[in-house]
Amino acid sequence: MTIIPYIISHVQVPIIRTCAHPIPHFPTTPPKPTADKYRFQTYCSGHHQDRKMEAVDVVELRSQFLQVLRSRRSRDGAKIAVFAFKRRFPYPNWTDISSSFPLSVEPVKPVAEPLYQEIPRPRFSAAMESCPRANISDLKVRLHEENLYLTTEAGEQGRLPVLILSLTEDNPGKRPAVVFLHSTNKCKEWLRPLLEAYASRGYIAVAIDSRYHGERASSLTTYRDSLVSSWKKGDTMPFIFDTAWDLVKLADYLTQREDIDPDRIAITGESLGGMHAWFGAFADTRYSVVVPIIGVQGFRWAIDNDKWQARVDSIKAVFEEARIDLGKSAIDKEVVEKVWDRIAPGLASSFDSPYTIPIISPRPLLILNGAEDPRCPLAGLDTPMSRASKAYKEANCSHNLKLMAEPGIGHQMTSAMVKEASDWIDRFLKK
């Protein structure tokens, strides 16, 4: 594994800290912004416009993102969110259009036949099986498994399936937890090798089905169909954002459990799961250690530098539908930008990695990528890492930030990445 040094942009970006304390942990669902905030200066550019200095208020940006997430909990809210976002108008009174969703918990039976939306069905992951585990001869016997549904909002997709594995202890107490997020077309059961490995080492290991996956899917095309529907109707955000909402509600649940230390909850994931980990941590500071694997990228950078093809190809159906609707003969930059703006408002602008990765500071953040990954080009991380390194330096915790890229590896999670993630989480969560 090679550590890729931070590539500092030719534009020096000052960061101004206006508070001596980190953003506080949310005790429950994130509250309205307080005066406890950071500010940092960033440059934004687009469509060959001159660069200009823009002050980004960290708490305000997080608040805006949470407002976007809440907006799609109602159809009227969705329309208002897109209208307000595109015109940079102040958001309306969200209590009028987005009701509170009380969390409920329902124990259920394990899934007998997990649904994978790919053929052939995946059977084995050498990378996950390589995850370090404690040498416990009767591990299978001592593992305690929980299957449950959390209600995160109204409607069918508001039922969040959760799988939890932990080690039965003679002297139970509060333990660290790790949330694992699967890649596209897979499900929480696919992550079981990681859950067992971390549980053997004393963690509460948690996995969920992301939106339109696993128990939240009904066919081999459920996720693909949801993306197309989002483009057509604009009433859901199946790509990243809706699952980010679930992760906020999941944090509500985990921090209330008597066996979990609320100050020691890590979040990690692969590919789509890596993006979920990134945005879950951006949205909610209760995720105290963050390890996105082959997930962090620059969406705006990819559009501006004509490097969007590999990411588009991973969910091509929605872009093809948009191409037809827009009267285009081929998918181009305009199609890509319009799709992102429609299905994930702000993904290629205000909520892109140059703005949201630095906000994770001062929490420990390890980004693991392949050096040759076409979906997450390293050059696209130039600006995000430059700004993040300054944010962590200003917080006097530069050691809490690391980007690692494995030479010769494309869009693939490897055993080396799994080991690095394990070591990083142990370093910060083990007492």
Short mmCIF file of C-alpha atoms in Angstrom, two decimals:
data_model
loop_
_atom_site.label_atom_id
_atom_site.label_comp_id
_atom_site.label_asym_id
_atom_site.label_seq_id
_atom_site.Cartn_x
_atom_site.Cartn_y
_atom_site.Cartn_z
CA MET A 1 0.00 0.00 0.00
CA THR A 2 1.35 3.38 -1.00
CA ILE A 3 0.46 6.62 0.71
CA ILE A 4 -0.36 9.21 -1.90
CA PRO A 5 0.85 12.64 -0.78
CA TYR A 6 -1.61 15.50 -0.74
CA ILE A 7 -1.43 17.41 -4.00
CA ILE A 8 -1.77 21.04 -3.05
CA SER A 9 -3.55 23.15 -5.64
CA HIS A 10 -1.75 26.13 -7.09
CA VAL A 11 -4.41 28.23 -5.36
CA GLN A 12 -3.63 28.55 -1.68
CA VAL A 13 -6.86 28.32 0.28
CA PRO A 14 -6.86 29.87 3.76
CA ILE A 15 -8.99 28.27 6.44
CA ILE A 16 -10.38 30.41 9.23
CA ARG A 17 -11.51 28.76 12.42
CA THR A 18 -13.99 30.72 14.49
CA CYS A 19 -14.51 28.28 17.35
CA ALA A 20 -12.03 26.58 19.66
CA HIS A 21 -14.13 23.45 19.97
CA PRO A 22 -15.18 20.78 17.46
CA ILE A 23 -18.76 20.54 16.32
CA PRO A 24 -20.56 18.86 19.22
CA HIS A 25 -22.03 15.37 19.02
CA PHE A 26 -25.75 15.35 18.37
CA PRO A 27 -27.52 13.73 21.33
CA THR A 28 -30.45 12.70 19.13
CA THR A 29 -31.56 13.71 15.66
CA PRO A 30 -29.30 16.63 14.65
CA PRO A 31 -30.74 19.89 15.99
CA LYS A 32 -30.91 23.24 14.31
CA PRO A 33 -27.52 24.96 13.85
CA THR A 34 -26.03 26.66 16.87
CA ALA A 35 -23.37 29.31 17.20
CA ASP A 36 -20.72 26.59 17.55
CA LYS A 37 -19.28 26.53 14.06
CA TYR A 38 -16.28 26.61 11.77
CA ARG A 39 -15.72 28.69 8.70
CA PHE A 40 -13.29 27.99 5.95
CA GLN A 41 -12.53 29.75 2.68
CA THR A 42 -12.91 27.78 -0.55
CA TYR A 43 -12.69 28.45 -4.23
CA CYS A 44 -15.46 27.20 -6.45
CA SER A 45 -15.48 27.11 -10.22
CA GLY A 46 -17.69 25.77 -12.94
CA HIS A 47 -18.34 26.04 -16.66
CA HIS A 48 -15.17 28.05 -17.30
CA GLN A 49 -16.24 30.84 -14.98
CA ASP A 50 -13.61 32.83 -13.13
CA ARG A 51 -12.85 31.45 -9.72
CA LYS A 52 -14.09 33.47 -6.80
CA MET A 53 -13.67 33.31 -3.06
CA GLU A 54 -16.67 31.99 -1.17
CA ALA A 55 -17.04 31.59 2.58
CA VAL A 56 -18.57 28.27 3.58
CA ASP A 57 -20.22 28.02 6.98
CA VAL A 58 -19.79 24.42 8.09
CA VAL A 59 -22.83 24.23 10.32
CA GLU A 60 -24.95 26.00 7.72
CA LEU A 61 -23.80 23.64 4.95
CA ARG A 62 -24.61 20.61 7.08
CA SER A 63 -27.97 22.16 7.93
CA GLN A 64 -28.72 22.72 4.25
CA PHE A 65 -27.89 19.11 3.48
CA LEU A 66 -30.14 17.86 6.26
CA GLN A 67 -32.88 20.10 4.90
CA VAL A 68 -32.49 18.51 1.47
CA LEU A 69 -32.70 15.07 3.10
CA ARG A 70 -35.81 16.04 5.04
CA SER A 71 -37.41 17.59 1.99
CA ARG A 72 -37.75 14.30 0.15
CA ARG A 73 -39.64 12.85 3.06
CA SER A 74 -42.64 14.64 1.50
CA ARG A 75 -43.53 15.25 -2.13
CA ASP A 76 -44.23 18.95 -1.59
CA GLY A 77 -40.94 19.29 0.22
CA ALA A 78 -39.10 17.75 -2.72
CA LYS A 79 -40.40 20.39 -5.11
CA ILE A 80 -39.55 23.22 -2.72
CA ALA A 81 -36.05 21.85 -2.07
CA VAL A 82 -35.11 21.71 -5.75
CA PHE A 83 -36.61 25.17 -6.37
CA ALA A 84 -34.79 26.71 -3.42
CA PHE A 85 -31.50 24.94 -4.06
CA LYS A 86 -31.19 25.86 -7.74
CA ARG A 87 -31.98 29.51 -7.06
CA ARG A 88 -29.97 29.74 -3.84
CA PHE A 89 -33.07 31.05 -2.05
CA PRO A 90 -33.34 30.65 1.71
CA TYR A 91 -35.12 27.48 2.71
CA PRO A 92 -38.69 27.83 3.95
CA ASN A 93 -39.93 26.81 7.36
CA TRP A 94 -39.25 23.08 7.17
CA THR A 95 -41.50 22.25 10.08
CA ASP A 96 -44.39 23.19 7.81
CA ILE A 97 -43.51 20.67 5.08
CA SER A 98 -41.53 17.91 6.80
CA SER A 99 -42.93 16.21 9.85
CA SER A 100 -40.88 14.52 12.55
CA PHE A 101 -40.43 10.79 12.11
CA PRO A 102 -40.27 9.02 15.48
CA LEU A 103 -37.99 6.01 15.50
CA SER A 104 -39.54 2.59 16.06
CA VAL A 105 -37.81 -0.79 16.36
CA GLU A 106 -39.24 -4.15 15.28
CA PRO A 107 -37.36 -7.44 15.84
CA VAL A 108 -37.62 -9.80 12.85
CA LYS A 109 -36.29 -13.16 11.69
CA PRO A 110 -33.05 -13.54 9.72
CA VAL A 111 -33.27 -13.37 5.93
CA ALA A 112 -33.33 -16.91 4.50
CA GLU A 113 -32.54 -15.98 0.87
CA PRO A 114 -30.87 -12.55 0.51
CA LEU A 115 -31.58 -10.74 -2.75
CA TYR A 116 -28.62 -9.75 -4.90
CA GLN A 117 -29.40 -7.61 -7.95
CA GLU A 118 -26.70 -9.14 -10.13
CA ILE A 119 -26.16 -12.34 -12.07
CA PRO A 120 -24.32 -14.52 -11.30
CA ARG A 121 -24.92 -14.09 -7.59
CA PRO A 122 -21.71 -13.26 -5.69
CA ARG A 123 -20.55 -16.07 -3.43
CA PHE A 124 -17.22 -15.15 -1.86
CA SER A 125 -15.03 -12.14 -1.13
CA ALA A 126 -11.39 -12.91 -0.39
CA ALA A 127 -10.90 -9.32 0.78
CA MET A 128 -13.63 -9.54 3.42
CA GLU A 129 -12.60 -13.02 4.52
CA SER A 130 -9.08 -11.68 5.15
CA CYS A 131 -10.30 -9.21 7.80
CA PRO A 132 -8.39 -9.66 11.09
CA ARG A 133 -10.34 -11.58 13.71
CA ALA A 134 -9.72 -12.86 17.21
CA ASN A 135 -8.80 -16.51 17.61
CA ILE A 136 -11.97 -17.80 19.27
CA SER A 137 -12.60 -21.50 18.74
CA ASP A 138 -16.32 -21.33 19.50
CA LEU A 139 -16.96 -17.99 17.79
CA LYS A 140 -20.08 -19.18 15.97
CA VAL A 141 -21.59 -20.26 19.26
CA ARG A 142 -20.73 -17.05 21.09
CA LEU A 143 -21.99 -14.70 18.38
CA HIS A 144 -25.24 -12.95 19.20
CA GLU A 145 -27.28 -12.01 16.12
CA GLU A 146 -30.02 -9.40 15.93
CA ASN A 147 -32.27 -8.73 12.95
CA LEU A 148 -34.61 -5.78 13.13
CA TYR A 149 -36.43 -3.05 11.24
CA LEU A 150 -36.10 0.62 12.10
CA THR A 151 -38.80 2.95 10.85
CA THR A 152 -37.03 6.01 9.49
CA GLU A 153 -39.96 7.58 7.63
CA ALA A 154 -43.40 6.83 6.23
CA GLY A 155 -43.72 4.46 3.28
CA GLU A 156 -42.24 1.14 2.22
CA GLN A 157 -38.66 2.41 1.90
CA GLY A 158 -38.92 3.89 5.38
CA ARG A 159 -38.42 0.44 6.86
CA LEU A 160 -34.67 0.07 7.43
CA PRO A 161 -33.44 -3.54 7.73
CA VAL A 162 -30.56 -3.89 10.21
CA LEU A 163 -28.27 -6.84 10.98
CA ILE A 164 -26.19 -6.71 14.17
CA LEU A 165 -23.57 -9.18 15.37
CA SER A 166 -21.84 -9.01 18.75
CA LEU A 167 -19.91 -11.31 21.03
CA THR A 168 -21.68 -12.65 24.08
CA GLU A 169 -19.75 -11.25 27.05
CA ASP A 170 -19.62 -12.39 30.68
CA ASN A 171 -19.26 -8.77 31.82
CA PRO A 172 -21.26 -6.72 29.33
CA GLY A 173 -20.65 -3.01 29.12
CA LYS A 174 -20.57 -0.24 26.58
CA ARG A 175 -18.57 -1.25 23.52
CA PRO A 176 -17.49 0.47 20.31
CA ALA A 177 -19.63 -0.07 17.22
CA VAL A 178 -18.86 -0.16 13.50
CA VAL A 179 -21.44 0.42 10.77
CA PHE A 180 -20.75 -1.36 7.48
CA LEU A 181 -22.32 -0.37 4.15
CA HIS A 182 -22.48 -2.63 1.11
CA SER A 183 -21.75 -1.87 -2.54
CA THR A 184 -24.22 -1.57 -5.43
CA ASN A 185 -26.62 -4.49 -5.96
CA LYS A 186 -25.56 -6.32 -2.81
CA CYS A 187 -27.07 -6.39 0.69
CA LYS A 188 -26.25 -6.45 4.38
CA GLU A 189 -25.86 -10.25 4.47
CA TRP A 190 -22.97 -9.95 2.00
CA LEU A 191 -21.02 -8.16 4.73
CA ARG A 192 -21.25 -11.01 7.24
CA PRO A 193 -17.51 -11.92 7.08
CA LEU A 194 -16.66 -8.37 8.18
CA LEU A 195 -19.36 -8.37 10.85
CA GLU A 196 -18.07 -11.63 12.34
CA ALA A 197 -14.45 -10.46 12.27
CA TYR A 198 -15.16 -7.18 14.06
CA ALA A 199 -17.56 -8.83 16.51
CA SER A 200 -14.83 -11.31 17.44
CA ARG A 201 -12.64 -8.35 18.42
CA GLY A 202 -15.23 -6.85 20.75
CA TYR A 203 -17.16 -4.53 18.47
CA ILE A 204 -20.90 -4.24 17.98
CA ALA A 205 -20.94 -4.85 14.21
CA VAL A 206 -23.84 -3.31 12.30
CA ALA A 207 -24.95 -3.56 8.67
CA ILE A 208 -27.98 -2.20 6.85
CA ASP A 209 -29.67 -2.62 3.48
CA SER A 210 -29.32 0.66 1.60
CA ARG A 211 -32.30 2.05 -0.27
CA TYR A 212 -33.77 -0.29 -2.90
CA HIS A 213 -31.36 -3.09 -1.95
CA GLY A 214 -31.69 -6.34 -0.02
CA GLU A 215 -34.98 -6.53 1.83
CA ARG A 216 -35.92 -3.15 0.36
CA ALA A 217 -35.86 -4.60 -3.17
CA SER A 218 -38.28 -6.95 -4.92
CA SER A 219 -36.52 -7.78 -8.18
CA LEU A 220 -33.18 -7.76 -9.98
CA THR A 221 -33.92 -4.25 -11.29
CA THR A 222 -35.35 -2.53 -8.23
CA TYR A 223 -32.38 -0.19 -7.68
CA ARG A 224 -32.02 0.61 -11.38
CA ASP A 225 -35.74 1.32 -11.65
CA SER A 226 -35.63 3.60 -8.61
CA LEU A 227 -32.93 5.74 -10.22
CA VAL A 228 -34.94 6.12 -13.41
CA SER A 229 -38.05 6.95 -11.38
CA SER A 230 -36.10 9.60 -9.46
CA TRP A 231 -35.12 11.24 -12.74
CA LYS A 232 -38.70 11.12 -14.01
CA LYS A 233 -40.54 12.21 -10.86
CA GLY A 234 -37.95 13.93 -8.68
CA ASP A 235 -39.61 12.68 -5.47
CA THR A 236 -36.87 10.38 -4.16
CA MET A 237 -33.06 10.38 -3.90
CA PRO A 238 -32.04 6.72 -4.20
CA PHE A 239 -28.44 7.58 -5.11
CA ILE A 240 -26.65 8.24 -1.79
CA PHE A 241 -28.91 10.83 -0.19
CA ASP A 242 -31.90 8.74 0.96
CA THR A 243 -29.55 6.26 2.61
CA ALA A 244 -27.73 9.18 4.27
CA TRP A 245 -31.08 10.02 5.90
CA ASP A 246 -31.32 6.44 7.13
CA LEU A 247 -27.85 6.73 8.63
CA VAL A 248 -28.90 9.75 10.68
CA LYS A 249 -31.85 7.75 12.04
CA LEU A 250 -29.58 4.73 12.59
CA ALA A 251 -27.30 6.92 14.73
CA ASP A 252 -30.37 7.84 16.80
CA TYR A 253 -30.90 4.16 17.53
CA LEU A 254 -27.28 3.15 18.12
CA THR A 255 -26.57 5.99 20.54
CA GLN A 256 -29.57 4.93 22.64
CA ARG A 257 -28.44 1.32 23.04
CA GLU A 258 -27.10 0.43 26.46
CA ASP A 259 -24.33 -1.77 25.03
CA ILE A 260 -22.84 0.87 22.69
CA ASP A 261 -20.52 3.71 23.64
CA PRO A 262 -22.10 6.66 21.79
CA ASP A 263 -18.71 8.36 21.45
CA ARG A 264 -17.16 5.35 19.69
CA ILE A 265 -19.11 4.62 16.51
CA ALA A 266 -17.22 4.14 13.24
CA ILE A 267 -18.67 4.05 9.74
CA THR A 268 -17.18 2.37 6.68
CA GLY A 269 -18.30 0.97 3.36
CA GLU A 270 -17.28 -0.19 -0.09
CA SER A 271 -17.97 1.68 -3.36
CA LEU A 272 -21.59 2.90 -3.06
CA GLY A 273 -21.19 2.03 0.62
CA GLY A 274 -18.07 4.20 0.71
CA MET A 275 -20.12 7.12 -0.59
CA HIS A 276 -22.77 6.37 2.03
CA ALA A 277 -20.09 6.40 4.74
CA TRP A 278 -18.75 9.73 3.43
CA PHE A 279 -22.14 11.43 3.38
CA GLY A 280 -23.36 9.79 6.57
CA ALA A 281 -20.33 11.21 8.38
CA PHE A 282 -20.80 14.62 6.74
CA ALA A 283 -24.44 14.70 7.85
CA ASP A 284 -23.97 13.37 11.38
CA THR A 285 -21.00 13.94 13.69
CA ARG A 286 -21.99 10.99 15.87
CA TYR A 287 -19.99 8.84 13.44
CA SER A 288 -16.67 9.46 15.15
CA VAL A 289 -14.31 7.47 12.87
CA VAL A 290 -14.78 7.41 9.10
CA VAL A 291 -13.31 4.99 6.52
CA PRO A 292 -14.82 5.23 3.02
CA ILE A 293 -13.36 2.57 0.70
CA ILE A 294 -13.27 3.21 -3.09
CA GLY A 295 -16.05 5.76 -2.68
CA VAL A 296 -14.68 9.31 -2.41
CA GLN A 297 -14.48 11.25 -5.67
CA GLY A 298 -14.98 14.70 -7.15
CA PHE A 299 -18.26 14.79 -9.07
CA ARG A 300 -17.77 18.36 -10.34
CA TRP A 301 -14.14 17.63 -11.19
CA ALA A 302 -15.19 14.59 -13.23
CA ILE A 303 -17.63 16.69 -15.27
CA ASP A 304 -15.14 19.50 -15.85
CA ASN A 305 -12.32 17.11 -16.77
CA ASP A 306 -14.32 14.65 -18.88
CA LYS A 307 -13.75 11.78 -16.44
CA TRP A 308 -17.38 10.96 -15.69
CA GLN A 309 -17.80 7.93 -17.96
CA ALA A 310 -16.84 5.15 -15.53
CA ARG A 311 -19.15 6.42 -12.78
CA VAL A 312 -22.00 6.90 -15.27
CA ASP A 313 -21.53 3.39 -16.66
CA SER A 314 -22.08 1.93 -13.17
CA ILE A 315 -25.71 3.18 -13.20
CA LYS A 316 -26.15 3.83 -16.91
CA ALA A 317 -29.91 3.22 -17.20
CA VAL A 318 -30.84 6.54 -15.59
CA PHE A 319 -28.44 8.47 -17.82
CA GLU A 320 -29.78 6.77 -20.94
CA GLU A 321 -33.31 7.70 -19.91
CA ALA A 322 -32.22 11.28 -19.37
CA ARG A 323 -30.43 11.36 -22.73
CA ILE A 324 -33.64 10.38 -24.47
CA ASP A 325 -35.72 12.88 -22.53
CA LEU A 326 -33.26 15.67 -23.32
CA GLY A 327 -33.19 14.83 -27.03
CA LYS A 328 -29.52 13.94 -27.08
CA SER A 329 -27.86 11.42 -29.40
CA ALA A 330 -25.31 10.47 -26.75
CA ILE A 331 -24.70 10.96 -23.03
CA ASP A 332 -22.63 14.10 -22.54
CA LYS A 333 -21.62 16.47 -19.74
CA GLU A 334 -24.95 18.28 -19.85
CA VAL A 335 -26.85 15.02 -19.36
CA VAL A 336 -24.58 14.01 -16.48
CA GLU A 337 -24.95 17.33 -14.68
CA LYS A 338 -28.73 17.39 -15.09
CA VAL A 339 -29.05 13.86 -13.73
CA TRP A 340 -26.97 14.62 -10.64
CA ASP A 341 -28.93 17.84 -10.02
CA ARG A 342 -32.19 15.94 -10.31
CA ILE A 343 -31.55 12.75 -8.32
CA ALA A 344 -29.06 14.18 -5.78
CA PRO A 345 -29.33 18.00 -5.65
CA GLY A 346 -25.96 19.55 -4.84
CA LEU A 347 -23.90 16.40 -5.40
CA ALA A 348 -21.80 18.09 -8.11
CA SER A 349 -21.75 21.49 -6.45
CA SER A 350 -22.38 22.53 -2.84
CA PHE A 351 -22.22 19.01 -1.38
CA ASP A 352 -19.34 17.72 -3.49
CA SER A 353 -16.14 16.43 -1.89
CA PRO A 354 -14.22 19.75 -1.85
CA TYR A 355 -16.84 21.05 0.60
CA THR A 356 -17.98 17.97 2.53
CA ILE A 357 -14.74 16.05 3.07
CA PRO A 358 -13.07 18.93 5.04
CA ILE A 359 -16.15 19.17 7.25
CA ILE A 360 -15.44 15.71 8.66
CA SER A 361 -12.53 17.30 10.55
CA PRO A 362 -11.44 16.79 13.30
CA ARG A 363 -12.78 13.22 13.33
CA PRO A 364 -10.35 10.51 12.14
CA LEU A 365 -10.79 10.02 8.37
CA LEU A 366 -9.05 7.38 6.27
CA ILE A 367 -9.81 7.38 2.53
CA LEU A 368 -8.87 4.14 0.76
CA ASN A 369 -8.83 4.08 -3.05
CA GLY A 370 -7.25 2.22 -5.92
CA ALA A 371 -4.57 4.26 -7.66
CA GLU A 372 -6.05 3.35 -11.06
CA ASP A 373 -9.74 3.60 -10.16
CA PRO A 374 -11.61 5.24 -13.07
CA ARG A 375 -14.72 5.83 -10.94
CA CYS A 376 -12.74 7.67 -8.24
CA PRO A 377 -9.81 9.28 -10.09
CA LEU A 378 -7.10 10.39 -7.71
CA ALA A 379 -6.66 13.69 -9.54
CA GLY A 380 -10.21 14.51 -8.54
CA LEU A 381 -9.17 14.38 -4.89
CA ASP A 382 -6.57 17.13 -5.28
CA THR A 383 -8.81 19.94 -4.04
CA PRO A 384 -10.75 17.94 -1.42
CA MET A 385 -7.55 16.69 0.19
CA SER A 386 -5.85 20.09 0.00
CA ARG A 387 -8.75 21.68 1.85
CA ALA A 388 -9.14 18.77 4.26
CA SER A 389 -5.45 18.81 5.17
CA LYS A 390 -5.75 22.50 6.05
CA ALA A 391 -8.88 21.88 8.12
CA TYR A 392 -7.21 19.09 10.08
CA LYS A 393 -4.06 21.17 10.55
CA GLU A 394 -6.11 24.07 11.91
CA ALA A 395 -7.77 21.63 14.32
CA ASN A 396 -4.30 20.45 15.46
CA CYS A 397 -5.00 16.88 14.40
CA SER A 398 -3.26 16.33 11.06
CA HIS A 399 -2.60 12.75 12.15
CA ASN A 400 -6.36 12.11 11.95
CA LEU A 401 -6.39 12.41 8.15
CA LYS A 402 -4.93 9.98 5.62
CA LEU A 403 -5.46 9.13 1.97
CA MET A 404 -4.06 5.80 0.80
CA ALA A 405 -4.14 4.45 -2.75
CA GLU A 406 -3.08 0.95 -3.73
CA PRO A 407 -0.87 0.89 -6.85
CA GLY A 408 -2.22 -0.96 -9.88
CA ILE A 409 -5.71 -1.33 -8.41
CA GLY A 410 -8.86 -0.06 -10.09
CA HIS A 411 -12.34 -0.04 -8.60
CA GLN A 412 -11.77 -2.91 -6.20
CA MET A 413 -11.64 -3.37 -2.44
CA THR A 414 -8.56 -5.43 -1.60
CA SER A 415 -7.32 -7.36 1.42
CA ALA A 416 -4.76 -4.62 2.02
CA MET A 417 -7.55 -2.03 2.20
CA VAL A 418 -9.54 -4.18 4.62
CA LYS A 419 -6.47 -4.49 6.85
CA GLU A 420 -5.76 -0.74 6.76
CA ALA A 421 -9.38 0.02 7.62
CA SER A 422 -9.27 -2.45 10.52
CA ASP A 423 -6.06 -0.97 11.91
CA TRP A 424 -7.39 2.59 11.62
CA ILE A 425 -10.62 1.78 13.43
CA ASP A 426 -8.75 -0.11 16.18
CA ARG A 427 -6.37 2.80 16.59
CA PHE A 428 -9.11 5.26 17.42
CA LEU A 429 -11.87 3.15 18.98
CA LYS A 430 -10.06 0.58 21.07
CA LYS A 431 -9.38 1.67 24.65
#
